[in-house]
Amino acid sequence: RRGVGCRRGGTGGVEGTTRPKLKDAKRKGWCEAVSSALFHLPESELPSACVGMLASAVEMSLGVPHEERDSRQVAVVGFIGSVLLRQEATLVELGETAQRETLSEQALAATAEASAAADYQVVKQRFAAAEEGAASLLAARDAAASAVAAAQSGASAAEAARSCGEADLLATALEREACEVGCKQLLLCEASPQEATTTEAQRKQLQKQAATMQSIARKMGTEESLVLMLPALAGKAPQARSA
């Protein structure tokens, strides 16, 4: 804002013109408003010296009623009016430019907001998909753990079955061996008819073998009455057995 010191008072400004006495308060207010507007003009619009001269001539021209103005006062009023109109047009253009820039910035902000909202929805959907995928992976991990536990249980059962099978095979082999020994002993007894009696040790051995043969006979489904006769038969010499 230009300093008030540039204002010229007295009878300066328009040569030979006497400062009028303003009786109308409203007209005085207009003059003060116009002077203030002149002092707010930018340097590019009007130099300071010109502004001071015009401001000092406002009351002596604009303050005079229209019908009482001379040609010089009319010229000053016209010049002041043209300057203010140019400044008004400049200010209007600046305001319109600022309004356009504001609208453009608002449009850009709305576009950015819409883009951010769209990006948020995409991120939200991806997060939901990631959560669903994580839940699927956890379920698959639990299923795999259950499968491993079941496989380990099956392996343990298979190992137990194998051990049981090996035990059965061993028992069968032992029974077979005992049966073979018993059969050989019986064949030896049958092949020695001259011995009418057997020793106590031979009798115990025969009873032991007979017990083993009883176990084998039961497994083979032999009639129980025949199974019970085996110890008695084994304890007799071949010559003492009935037909």
JSON list of C-alpha atoms in Angstrom, two decimals:
[
{"chain": "A", "resi": 1, "resn": "ARG", "atom": "CA", "xyz": [0.00, 0.00, 0.00]},
{"chain": "A", "resi": 2, "resn": "ARG", "atom": "CA", "xyz": [1.27, 3.42, -0.93]},
{"chain": "A", "resi": 3, "resn": "GLY", "atom": "CA", "xyz": [1.99, 5.84, 1.93]},
{"chain": "A", "resi": 4, "resn": "VAL", "atom": "CA", "xyz": [-0.36, 8.69, 2.63]},
{"chain": "A", "resi": 5, "resn": "GLY", "atom": "CA", "xyz": [2.63, 11.03, 2.35]},
{"chain": "A", "resi": 6, "resn": "CYS", "atom": "CA", "xyz": [2.23, 10.93, -1.39]},
{"chain": "A", "resi": 7, "resn": "ARG", "atom": "CA", "xyz": [-1.14, 12.67, -1.02]},
{"chain": "A", "resi": 8, "resn": "ARG", "atom": "CA", "xyz": [-1.12, 16.27, -2.10]},
{"chain": "A", "resi": 9, "resn": "GLY", "atom": "CA", "xyz": [-3.32, 18.70, -0.25]},
{"chain": "A", "resi": 10, "resn": "GLY", "atom": "CA", "xyz": [-4.29, 22.31, -0.56]},
{"chain": "A", "resi": 11, "resn": "THR", "atom": "CA", "xyz": [-5.03, 23.62, -3.95]},
{"chain": "A", "resi": 12, "resn": "GLY", "atom": "CA", "xyz": [-2.54, 21.31, -5.71]},
{"chain": "A", "resi": 13, "resn": "GLY", "atom": "CA", "xyz": [-3.47, 18.70, -8.28]},
{"chain": "A", "resi": 14, "resn": "VAL", "atom": "CA", "xyz": [-5.68, 20.55, -10.77]},
{"chain": "A", "resi": 15, "resn": "GLU", "atom": "CA", "xyz": [-4.28, 24.02, -11.41]},
{"chain": "A", "resi": 16, "resn": "GLY", "atom": "CA", "xyz": [-6.59, 26.91, -10.65]},
{"chain": "A", "resi": 17, "resn": "THR", "atom": "CA", "xyz": [-9.21, 24.69, -9.00]},
{"chain": "A", "resi": 18, "resn": "THR", "atom": "CA", "xyz": [-10.40, 25.51, -5.49]},
{"chain": "A", "resi": 19, "resn": "ARG", "atom": "CA", "xyz": [-11.11, 22.61, -3.08]},
{"chain": "A", "resi": 20, "resn": "PRO", "atom": "CA", "xyz": [-14.89, 22.45, -2.71]},
{"chain": "A", "resi": 21, "resn": "LYS", "atom": "CA", "xyz": [-16.68, 22.21, 0.59]},
{"chain": "A", "resi": 22, "resn": "LEU", "atom": "CA", "xyz": [-18.48, 18.87, 0.60]},
{"chain": "A", "resi": 23, "resn": "LYS", "atom": "CA", "xyz": [-21.90, 19.25, 2.14]},
{"chain": "A", "resi": 24, "resn": "ASP", "atom": "CA", "xyz": [-23.05, 15.75, 1.25]},
{"chain": "A", "resi": 25, "resn": "ALA", "atom": "CA", "xyz": [-21.61, 13.16, 3.71]},
{"chain": "A", "resi": 26, "resn": "LYS", "atom": "CA", "xyz": [-22.30, 10.34, 1.26]},
{"chain": "A", "resi": 27, "resn": "ARG", "atom": "CA", "xyz": [-20.31, 12.08, -1.47]},
{"chain": "A", "resi": 28, "resn": "LYS", "atom": "CA", "xyz": [-17.47, 12.59, 1.00]},
{"chain": "A", "resi": 29, "resn": "GLY", "atom": "CA", "xyz": [-17.48, 8.87, 1.75]},
{"chain": "A", "resi": 30, "resn": "TRP", "atom": "CA", "xyz": [-17.27, 8.13, -1.96]},
{"chain": "A", "resi": 31, "resn": "CYS", "atom": "CA", "xyz": [-14.27, 10.39, -2.31]},
{"chain": "A", "resi": 32, "resn": "GLU", "atom": "CA", "xyz": [-12.49, 8.72, 0.60]},
{"chain": "A", "resi": 33, "resn": "ALA", "atom": "CA", "xyz": [-13.20, 5.26, -0.87]},
{"chain": "A", "resi": 34, "resn": "VAL", "atom": "CA", "xyz": [-11.87, 6.31, -4.30]},
{"chain": "A", "resi": 35, "resn": "SER", "atom": "CA", "xyz": [-8.74, 7.82, -2.73]},
{"chain": "A", "resi": 36, "resn": "SER", "atom": "CA", "xyz": [-8.14, 4.62, -0.77]},
{"chain": "A", "resi": 37, "resn": "ALA", "atom": "CA", "xyz": [-8.59, 2.57, -3.95]},
{"chain": "A", "resi": 38, "resn": "LEU", "atom": "CA", "xyz": [-6.06, 4.75, -5.75]},
{"chain": "A", "resi": 39, "resn": "PHE", "atom": "CA", "xyz": [-3.47, 4.20, -3.04]},
{"chain": "A", "resi": 40, "resn": "HIS", "atom": "CA", "xyz": [-3.99, 0.45, -3.39]},
{"chain": "A", "resi": 41, "resn": "LEU", "atom": "CA", "xyz": [-3.13, 0.47, -7.10]},
{"chain": "A", "resi": 42, "resn": "PRO", "atom": "CA", "xyz": [-0.01, -1.53, -7.98]},
{"chain": "A", "resi": 43, "resn": "GLU", "atom": "CA", "xyz": [3.07, 0.32, -9.22]},
{"chain": "A", "resi": 44, "resn": "SER", "atom": "CA", "xyz": [2.70, -1.37, -12.60]},
{"chain": "A", "resi": 45, "resn": "GLU", "atom": "CA", "xyz": [-0.73, 0.20, -13.04]},
{"chain": "A", "resi": 46, "resn": "LEU", "atom": "CA", "xyz": [0.13, 3.75, -12.01]},
{"chain": "A", "resi": 47, "resn": "PRO", "atom": "CA", "xyz": [3.34, 5.37, -10.68]},
{"chain": "A", "resi": 48, "resn": "SER", "atom": "CA", "xyz": [3.31, 6.72, -7.13]},
{"chain": "A", "resi": 49, "resn": "ALA", "atom": "CA", "xyz": [3.59, 10.34, -8.20]},
{"chain": "A", "resi": 50, "resn": "CYS", "atom": "CA", "xyz": [0.50, 10.03, -10.37]},
{"chain": "A", "resi": 51, "resn": "VAL", "atom": "CA", "xyz": [-1.38, 8.27, -7.63]},
{"chain": "A", "resi": 52, "resn": "GLY", "atom": "CA", "xyz": [-0.66, 11.10, -5.20]},
{"chain": "A", "resi": 53, "resn": "MET", "atom": "CA", "xyz": [-1.77, 13.71, -7.70]},
{"chain": "A", "resi": 54, "resn": "LEU", "atom": "CA", "xyz": [-5.00, 11.88, -8.53]},
{"chain": "A", "resi": 55, "resn": "ALA", "atom": "CA", "xyz": [-5.79, 11.25, -4.89]},
{"chain": "A", "resi": 56, "resn": "SER", "atom": "CA", "xyz": [-5.42, 14.94, -4.09]},
{"chain": "A", "resi": 57, "resn": "ALA", "atom": "CA", "xyz": [-7.73, 15.80, -7.01]},
{"chain": "A", "resi": 58, "resn": "VAL", "atom": "CA", "xyz": [-10.54, 13.41, -6.02]},
{"chain": "A", "resi": 59, "resn": "GLU", "atom": "CA", "xyz": [-12.41, 15.86, -3.78]},
{"chain": "A", "resi": 60, "resn": "MET", "atom": "CA", "xyz": [-11.91, 18.69, -6.27]},
{"chain": "A", "resi": 61, "resn": "SER", "atom": "CA", "xyz": [-13.40, 16.66, -9.10]},
{"chain": "A", "resi": 62, "resn": "LEU", "atom": "CA", "xyz": [-15.49, 13.75, -7.90]},
{"chain": "A", "resi": 63, "resn": "GLY", "atom": "CA", "xyz": [-16.58, 15.77, -4.87]},
{"chain": "A", "resi": 64, "resn": "VAL", "atom": "CA", "xyz": [-18.21, 18.35, -7.10]},
{"chain": "A", "resi": 65, "resn": "PRO", "atom": "CA", "xyz": [-21.75, 17.57, -8.29]},
{"chain": "A", "resi": 66, "resn": "HIS", "atom": "CA", "xyz": [-21.87, 16.39, -11.88]},
{"chain": "A", "resi": 67, "resn": "GLU", "atom": "CA", "xyz": [-23.70, 19.39, -13.22]},
{"chain": "A", "resi": 68, "resn": "GLU", "atom": "CA", "xyz": [-21.23, 21.81, -11.61]},
{"chain": "A", "resi": 69, "resn": "ARG", "atom": "CA", "xyz": [-18.00, 20.25, -12.93]},
{"chain": "A", "resi": 70, "resn": "ASP", "atom": "CA", "xyz": [-15.89, 22.04, -15.50]},
{"chain": "A", "resi": 71, "resn": "SER", "atom": "CA", "xyz": [-14.07, 20.31, -18.35]},
{"chain": "A", "resi": 72, "resn": "ARG", "atom": "CA", "xyz": [-10.92, 19.74, -16.35]},
{"chain": "A", "resi": 73, "resn": "GLN", "atom": "CA", "xyz": [-12.86, 18.13, -13.47]},
{"chain": "A", "resi": 74, "resn": "VAL", "atom": "CA", "xyz": [-14.74, 15.93, -15.93]},
{"chain": "A", "resi": 75, "resn": "ALA", "atom": "CA", "xyz": [-11.44, 14.83, -17.47]},
{"chain": "A", "resi": 76, "resn": "VAL", "atom": "CA", "xyz": [-9.96, 14.01, -14.06]},
{"chain": "A", "resi": 77, "resn": "VAL", "atom": "CA", "xyz": [-13.06, 12.01, -13.08]},
{"chain": "A", "resi": 78, "resn": "GLY", "atom": "CA", "xyz": [-12.92, 10.15, -16.40]},
{"chain": "A", "resi": 79, "resn": "PHE", "atom": "CA", "xyz": [-9.24, 9.36, -15.98]},
{"chain": "A", "resi": 80, "resn": "ILE", "atom": "CA", "xyz": [-9.74, 8.11, -12.41]},
{"chain": "A", "resi": 81, "resn": "GLY", "atom": "CA", "xyz": [-12.66, 6.02, -13.56]},
{"chain": "A", "resi": 82, "resn": "SER", "atom": "CA", "xyz": [-10.69, 4.43, -16.41]},
{"chain": "A", "resi": 83, "resn": "VAL", "atom": "CA", "xyz": [-7.82, 3.58, -14.05]},
{"chain": "A", "resi": 84, "resn": "LEU", "atom": "CA", "xyz": [-10.16, 1.99, -11.51]},
{"chain": "A", "resi": 85, "resn": "LEU", "atom": "CA", "xyz": [-12.04, 0.11, -14.24]},
{"chain": "A", "resi": 86, "resn": "ARG", "atom": "CA", "xyz": [-8.78, -1.34, -15.55]},
{"chain": "A", "resi": 87, "resn": "GLN", "atom": "CA", "xyz": [-7.83, -2.39, -12.03]},
{"chain": "A", "resi": 88, "resn": "GLU", "atom": "CA", "xyz": [-11.27, -3.89, -11.52]},
{"chain": "A", "resi": 89, "resn": "ALA", "atom": "CA", "xyz": [-10.95, -5.88, -14.74]},
{"chain": "A", "resi": 90, "resn": "THR", "atom": "CA", "xyz": [-7.52, -7.08, -13.62]},
{"chain": "A", "resi": 91, "resn": "LEU", "atom": "CA", "xyz": [-8.88, -8.11, -10.24]},
{"chain": "A", "resi": 92, "resn": "VAL", "atom": "CA", "xyz": [-11.86, -9.87, -11.86]},
{"chain": "A", "resi": 93, "resn": "GLU", "atom": "CA", "xyz": [-9.51, -11.77, -14.16]},
{"chain": "A", "resi": 94, "resn": "LEU", "atom": "CA", "xyz": [-7.32, -12.73, -11.22]},
{"chain": "A", "resi": 95, "resn": "GLY", "atom": "CA", "xyz": [-10.38, -13.86, -9.31]},
{"chain": "A", "resi": 96, "resn": "GLU", "atom": "CA", "xyz": [-11.61, -15.94, -12.24]},
{"chain": "A", "resi": 97, "resn": "THR", "atom": "CA", "xyz": [-8.16, -17.45, -12.65]},
{"chain": "A", "resi": 98, "resn": "ALA", "atom": "CA", "xyz": [-8.01, -18.26, -8.97]},
{"chain": "A", "resi": 99, "resn": "GLN", "atom": "CA", "xyz": [-11.50, -19.76, -9.18]},
{"chain": "A", "resi": 100, "resn": "ARG", "atom": "CA", "xyz": [-10.50, -21.90, -12.17]},
{"chain": "A", "resi": 101, "resn": "GLU", "atom": "CA", "xyz": [-7.36, -23.03, -10.36]},
{"chain": "A", "resi": 102, "resn": "THR", "atom": "CA", "xyz": [-9.42, -23.82, -7.26]},
{"chain": "A", "resi": 103, "resn": "LEU", "atom": "CA", "xyz": [-11.90, -25.84, -9.32]},
{"chain": "A", "resi": 104, "resn": "SER", "atom": "CA", "xyz": [-9.03, -27.63, -11.04]},
{"chain": "A", "resi": 105, "resn": "GLU", "atom": "CA", "xyz": [-7.41, -28.42, -7.70]},
{"chain": "A", "resi": 106, "resn": "GLN", "atom": "CA", "xyz": [-10.75, -29.62, -6.36]},
{"chain": "A", "resi": 107, "resn": "ALA", "atom": "CA", "xyz": [-11.17, -31.85, -9.41]},
{"chain": "A", "resi": 108, "resn": "LEU", "atom": "CA", "xyz": [-7.66, -33.22, -8.95]},
{"chain": "A", "resi": 109, "resn": "ALA", "atom": "CA", "xyz": [-8.35, -33.78, -5.26]},
{"chain": "A", "resi": 110, "resn": "ALA", "atom": "CA", "xyz": [-11.60, -35.60, -6.10]},
{"chain": "A", "resi": 111, "resn": "THR", "atom": "CA", "xyz": [-9.78, -37.74, -8.65]},
{"chain": "A", "resi": 112, "resn": "ALA", "atom": "CA", "xyz": [-7.02, -38.52, -6.15]},
{"chain": "A", "resi": 113, "resn": "GLU", "atom": "CA", "xyz": [-9.62, -39.35, -3.52]},
{"chain": "A", "resi": 114, "resn": "ALA", "atom": "CA", "xyz": [-11.48, -41.67, -5.90]},
{"chain": "A", "resi": 115, "resn": "SER", "atom": "CA", "xyz": [-8.20, -43.32, -6.89]},
{"chain": "A", "resi": 116, "resn": "ALA", "atom": "CA", "xyz": [-7.24, -43.74, -3.24]},
{"chain": "A", "resi": 117, "resn": "ALA", "atom": "CA", "xyz": [-10.65, -45.26, -2.51]},
{"chain": "A", "resi": 118, "resn": "ALA", "atom": "CA", "xyz": [-10.24, -47.68, -5.43]},
{"chain": "A", "resi": 119, "resn": "ASP", "atom": "CA", "xyz": [-6.72, -48.58, -4.27]},
{"chain": "A", "resi": 120, "resn": "TYR", "atom": "CA", "xyz": [-8.08, -49.15, -0.77]},
{"chain": "A", "resi": 121, "resn": "GLN", "atom": "CA", "xyz": [-10.71, -51.54, -2.11]},
{"chain": "A", "resi": 122, "resn": "VAL", "atom": "CA", "xyz": [-8.06, -53.43, -4.10]},
{"chain": "A", "resi": 123, "resn": "VAL", "atom": "CA", "xyz": [-5.81, -53.69, -1.03]},
{"chain": "A", "resi": 124, "resn": "LYS", "atom": "CA", "xyz": [-8.80, -54.76, 1.07]},
{"chain": "A", "resi": 125, "resn": "GLN", "atom": "CA", "xyz": [-9.71, -57.49, -1.43]},
{"chain": "A", "resi": 126, "resn": "ARG", "atom": "CA", "xyz": [-6.09, -58.69, -1.61]},
{"chain": "A", "resi": 127, "resn": "PHE", "atom": "CA", "xyz": [-5.90, -58.76, 2.18]},
{"chain": "A", "resi": 128, "resn": "ALA", "atom": "CA", "xyz": [-9.11, -60.80, 2.37]},
{"chain": "A", "resi": 129, "resn": "ALA", "atom": "CA", "xyz": [-7.74, -63.19, -0.27]},
{"chain": "A", "resi": 130, "resn": "ALA", "atom": "CA", "xyz": [-4.48, -63.47, 1.66]},
{"chain": "A", "resi": 131, "resn": "GLU", "atom": "CA", "xyz": [-6.39, -64.25, 4.85]},
{"chain": "A", "resi": 132, "resn": "GLU", "atom": "CA", "xyz": [-8.40, -66.90, 3.01]},
{"chain": "A", "resi": 133, "resn": "GLY", "atom": "CA", "xyz": [-5.21, -68.37, 1.54]},
{"chain": "A", "resi": 134, "resn": "ALA", "atom": "CA", "xyz": [-3.58, -68.41, 4.96]},
{"chain": "A", "resi": 135, "resn": "ALA", "atom": "CA", "xyz": [-6.62, -70.21, 6.39]},
{"chain": "A", "resi": 136, "resn": "SER", "atom": "CA", "xyz": [-6.42, -72.76, 3.55]},
{"chain": "A", "resi": 137, "resn": "LEU", "atom": "CA", "xyz": [-2.71, -73.28, 4.20]},
{"chain": "A", "resi": 138, "resn": "LEU", "atom": "CA", "xyz": [-3.35, -73.78, 7.91]},
{"chain": "A", "resi": 139, "resn": "ALA", "atom": "CA", "xyz": [-6.12, -76.27, 7.13]},
{"chain": "A", "resi": 140, "resn": "ALA", "atom": "CA", "xyz": [-3.80, -78.11, 4.71]},
{"chain": "A", "resi": 141, "resn": "ARG", "atom": "CA", "xyz": [-1.06, -78.13, 7.36]},
{"chain": "A", "resi": 142, "resn": "ASP", "atom": "CA", "xyz": [-3.46, -79.59, 9.92]},
{"chain": "A", "resi": 143, "resn": "ALA", "atom": "CA", "xyz": [-4.64, -82.20, 7.40]},
{"chain": "A", "resi": 144, "resn": "ALA", "atom": "CA", "xyz": [-1.03, -83.10, 6.59]},
{"chain": "A", "resi": 145, "resn": "ALA", "atom": "CA", "xyz": [-0.23, -83.39, 10.29]},
{"chain": "A", "resi": 146, "resn": "SER", "atom": "CA", "xyz": [-3.24, -85.70, 10.74]},
{"chain": "A", "resi": 147, "resn": "ALA", "atom": "CA", "xyz": [-2.13, -87.77, 7.75]},
{"chain": "A", "resi": 148, "resn": "VAL", "atom": "CA", "xyz": [1.40, -88.04, 9.18]},
{"chain": "A", "resi": 149, "resn": "ALA", "atom": "CA", "xyz": [0.01, -89.10, 12.55]},
{"chain": "A", "resi": 150, "resn": "ALA", "atom": "CA", "xyz": [-2.20, -91.69, 10.85]},
{"chain": "A", "resi": 151, "resn": "ALA", "atom": "CA", "xyz": [0.76, -92.94, 8.81]},
{"chain": "A", "resi": 152, "resn": "GLN", "atom": "CA", "xyz": [2.88, -93.21, 11.95]},
{"chain": "A", "resi": 153, "resn": "SER", "atom": "CA", "xyz": [0.09, -95.08, 13.69]},
{"chain": "A", "resi": 154, "resn": "GLY", "atom": "CA", "xyz": [-0.24, -97.38, 10.69]},
{"chain": "A", "resi": 155, "resn": "ALA", "atom": "CA", "xyz": [3.53, -97.93, 10.64]},
{"chain": "A", "resi": 156, "resn": "SER", "atom": "CA", "xyz": [3.46, -98.78, 14.34]},
{"chain": "A", "resi": 157, "resn": "ALA", "atom": "CA", "xyz": [0.58, -101.21, 13.78]},
{"chain": "A", "resi": 158, "resn": "ALA", "atom": "CA", "xyz": [2.42, -102.76, 10.83]},
{"chain": "A", "resi": 159, "resn": "GLU", "atom": "CA", "xyz": [5.55, -103.12, 12.93]},
{"chain": "A", "resi": 160, "resn": "ALA", "atom": "CA", "xyz": [3.53, -104.76, 15.70]},
{"chain": "A", "resi": 161, "resn": "ALA", "atom": "CA", "xyz": [1.91, -107.08, 13.16]},
{"chain": "A", "resi": 162, "resn": "ARG", "atom": "CA", "xyz": [5.30, -107.93, 11.72]},
{"chain": "A", "resi": 163, "resn": "SER", "atom": "CA", "xyz": [6.66, -108.72, 15.16]},
{"chain": "A", "resi": 164, "resn": "CYS", "atom": "CA", "xyz": [3.60, -110.83, 15.90]},
{"chain": "A", "resi": 165, "resn": "GLY", "atom": "CA", "xyz": [3.98, -112.61, 12.57]},
{"chain": "A", "resi": 166, "resn": "GLU", "atom": "CA", "xyz": [7.65, -113.26, 13.27]},
{"chain": "A", "resi": 167, "resn": "ALA", "atom": "CA", "xyz": [6.71, -114.64, 16.69]},
{"chain": "A", "resi": 168, "resn": "ASP", "atom": "CA", "xyz": [4.08, -116.89, 15.10]},
{"chain": "A", "resi": 169, "resn": "LEU", "atom": "CA", "xyz": [6.61, -118.06, 12.53]},
{"chain": "A", "resi": 170, "resn": "LEU", "atom": "CA", "xyz": [9.13, -118.78, 15.27]},
{"chain": "A", "resi": 171, "resn": "ALA", "atom": "CA", "xyz": [6.54, -120.66, 17.29]},
{"chain": "A", "resi": 172, "resn": "THR", "atom": "CA", "xyz": [5.51, -122.62, 14.21]},
{"chain": "A", "resi": 173, "resn": "ALA", "atom": "CA", "xyz": [9.14, -123.44, 13.47]},
{"chain": "A", "resi": 174, "resn": "LEU", "atom": "CA", "xyz": [9.68, -124.61, 17.05]},
{"chain": "A", "resi": 175, "resn": "GLU", "atom": "CA", "xyz": [6.55, -126.72, 16.92]},
{"chain": "A", "resi": 176, "resn": "ARG", "atom": "CA", "xyz": [7.63, -128.16, 13.61]},
{"chain": "A", "resi": 177, "resn": "GLU", "atom": "CA", "xyz": [11.03, -128.96, 15.04]},
{"chain": "A", "resi": 178, "resn": "ALA", "atom": "CA", "xyz": [9.43, -130.60, 18.09]},
{"chain": "A", "resi": 179, "resn": "CYS", "atom": "CA", "xyz": [7.10, -132.56, 15.86]},
{"chain": "A", "resi": 180, "resn": "GLU", "atom": "CA", "xyz": [10.01, -133.74, 13.74]},
{"chain": "A", "resi": 181, "resn": "VAL", "atom": "CA", "xyz": [11.93, -134.80, 16.86]},
{"chain": "A", "resi": 182, "resn": "GLY", "atom": "CA", "xyz": [8.86, -136.59, 18.21]},
{"chain": "A", "resi": 183, "resn": "CYS", "atom": "CA", "xyz": [8.27, -138.36, 14.95]},
{"chain": "A", "resi": 184, "resn": "LYS", "atom": "CA", "xyz": [11.90, -139.46, 14.82]},
{"chain": "A", "resi": 185, "resn": "GLN", "atom": "CA", "xyz": [11.65, -140.73, 18.37]},
{"chain": "A", "resi": 186, "resn": "LEU", "atom": "CA", "xyz": [8.51, -142.66, 17.59]},
{"chain": "A", "resi": 187, "resn": "LEU", "atom": "CA", "xyz": [10.12, -144.13, 14.52]},
{"chain": "A", "resi": 188, "resn": "LEU", "atom": "CA", "xyz": [13.10, -145.20, 16.59]},
{"chain": "A", "resi": 189, "resn": "CYS", "atom": "CA", "xyz": [10.81, -146.82, 19.13]},
{"chain": "A", "resi": 190, "resn": "GLU", "atom": "CA", "xyz": [8.96, -148.63, 16.37]},
{"chain": "A", "resi": 191, "resn": "ALA", "atom": "CA", "xyz": [12.24, -149.79, 14.89]},
{"chain": "A", "resi": 192, "resn": "SER", "atom": "CA", "xyz": [13.39, -151.36, 18.19]},
{"chain": "A", "resi": 193, "resn": "PRO", "atom": "CA", "xyz": [10.69, -153.98, 19.05]},
{"chain": "A", "resi": 194, "resn": "GLN", "atom": "CA", "xyz": [13.16, -156.02, 21.17]},
{"chain": "A", "resi": 195, "resn": "GLU", "atom": "CA", "xyz": [13.00, -153.37, 23.90]},
{"chain": "A", "resi": 196, "resn": "ALA", "atom": "CA", "xyz": [9.81, -154.23, 25.79]},
{"chain": "A", "resi": 197, "resn": "THR", "atom": "CA", "xyz": [10.30, -151.48, 28.38]},
{"chain": "A", "resi": 198, "resn": "THR", "atom": "CA", "xyz": [11.53, -147.95, 28.39]},
{"chain": "A", "resi": 199, "resn": "THR", "atom": "CA", "xyz": [13.60, -146.14, 30.94]},
{"chain": "A", "resi": 200, "resn": "GLU", "atom": "CA", "xyz": [12.21, -143.37, 33.11]},
{"chain": "A", "resi": 201, "resn": "ALA", "atom": "CA", "xyz": [14.16, -140.72, 31.18]},
{"chain": "A", "resi": 202, "resn": "GLN", "atom": "CA", "xyz": [12.80, -142.03, 27.88]},
{"chain": "A", "resi": 203, "resn": "ARG", "atom": "CA", "xyz": [9.26, -142.01, 29.28]},
{"chain": "A", "resi": 204, "resn": "LYS", "atom": "CA", "xyz": [9.57, -138.34, 30.38]},
{"chain": "A", "resi": 205, "resn": "GLN", "atom": "CA", "xyz": [10.97, -137.39, 27.03]},
{"chain": "A", "resi": 206, "resn": "LEU", "atom": "CA", "xyz": [8.11, -139.15, 25.29]},
{"chain": "A", "resi": 207, "resn": "GLN", "atom": "CA", "xyz": [5.55, -137.39, 27.51]},
{"chain": "A", "resi": 208, "resn": "LYS", "atom": "CA", "xyz": [7.11, -134.03, 26.76]},
{"chain": "A", "resi": 209, "resn": "GLN", "atom": "CA", "xyz": [7.00, -134.76, 23.07]},
{"chain": "A", "resi": 210, "resn": "ALA", "atom": "CA", "xyz": [3.44, -136.02, 23.43]},
{"chain": "A", "resi": 211, "resn": "ALA", "atom": "CA", "xyz": [2.43, -132.71, 25.05]},
{"chain": "A", "resi": 212, "resn": "THR", "atom": "CA", "xyz": [3.94, -130.83, 22.15]},
{"chain": "A", "resi": 213, "resn": "MET", "atom": "CA", "xyz": [2.12, -133.06, 19.69]},
{"chain": "A", "resi": 214, "resn": "GLN", "atom": "CA", "xyz": [-1.12, -132.45, 21.61]},
{"chain": "A", "resi": 215, "resn": "SER", "atom": "CA", "xyz": [-0.73, -128.70, 21.10]},
{"chain": "A", "resi": 216, "resn": "ILE", "atom": "CA", "xyz": [-0.07, -129.23, 17.40]},
{"chain": "A", "resi": 217, "resn": "ALA", "atom": "CA", "xyz": [-2.99, -131.63, 17.06]},
{"chain": "A", "resi": 218, "resn": "ARG", "atom": "CA", "xyz": [-5.39, -129.11, 18.65]},
{"chain": "A", "resi": 219, "resn": "LYS", "atom": "CA", "xyz": [-4.25, -126.44, 16.23]},
{"chain": "A", "resi": 220, "resn": "MET", "atom": "CA", "xyz": [-4.89, -128.87, 13.38]},
{"chain": "A", "resi": 221, "resn": "GLY", "atom": "CA", "xyz": [-8.43, -129.48, 14.65]},
{"chain": "A", "resi": 222, "resn": "THR", "atom": "CA", "xyz": [-7.91, -133.08, 15.74]},
{"chain": "A", "resi": 223, "resn": "GLU", "atom": "CA", "xyz": [-10.71, -134.59, 17.77]},
{"chain": "A", "resi": 224, "resn": "GLU", "atom": "CA", "xyz": [-10.16, -133.95, 21.48]},
{"chain": "A", "resi": 225, "resn": "SER", "atom": "CA", "xyz": [-10.55, -137.63, 22.49]},
{"chain": "A", "resi": 226, "resn": "LEU", "atom": "CA", "xyz": [-7.65, -138.55, 20.23]},
{"chain": "A", "resi": 227, "resn": "VAL", "atom": "CA", "xyz": [-5.61, -135.62, 21.53]},
{"chain": "A", "resi": 228, "resn": "LEU", "atom": "CA", "xyz": [-6.10, -136.82, 25.12]},
{"chain": "A", "resi": 229, "resn": "MET", "atom": "CA", "xyz": [-4.89, -140.32, 24.21]},
{"chain": "A", "resi": 230, "resn": "LEU", "atom": "CA", "xyz": [-1.50, -139.10, 22.99]},
{"chain": "A", "resi": 231, "resn": "PRO", "atom": "CA", "xyz": [0.28, -139.04, 26.42]},
{"chain": "A", "resi": 232, "resn": "ALA", "atom": "CA", "xyz": [-0.90, -142.56, 27.27]},
{"chain": "A", "resi": 233, "resn": "LEU", "atom": "CA", "xyz": [0.21, -143.87, 23.92]},
{"chain": "A", "resi": 234, "resn": "ALA", "atom": "CA", "xyz": [3.56, -142.16, 24.13]},
{"chain": "A", "resi": 235, "resn": "GLY", "atom": "CA", "xyz": [4.22, -143.68, 27.56]},
{"chain": "A", "resi": 236, "resn": "LYS", "atom": "CA", "xyz": [3.89, -147.26, 26.33]},
{"chain": "A", "resi": 237, "resn": "ALA", "atom": "CA", "xyz": [6.43, -149.30, 24.46]},
{"chain": "A", "resi": 238, "resn": "PRO", "atom": "CA", "xyz": [5.45, -150.14, 20.91]},
{"chain": "A", "resi": 239, "resn": "GLN", "atom": "CA", "xyz": [4.99, -153.87, 21.83]},
{"chain": "A", "resi": 240, "resn": "ALA", "atom": "CA", "xyz": [2.56, -152.93, 24.63]},
{"chain": "A", "resi": 241, "resn": "ARG", "atom": "CA", "xyz": [0.22, -150.88, 22.40]},
{"chain": "A", "resi": 242, "resn": "SER", "atom": "CA", "xyz": [-3.06, -152.44, 21.23]},
{"chain": "A", "resi": 243, "resn": "ALA", "atom": "CA", "xyz": [-3.97, -152.47, 17.60]}
]
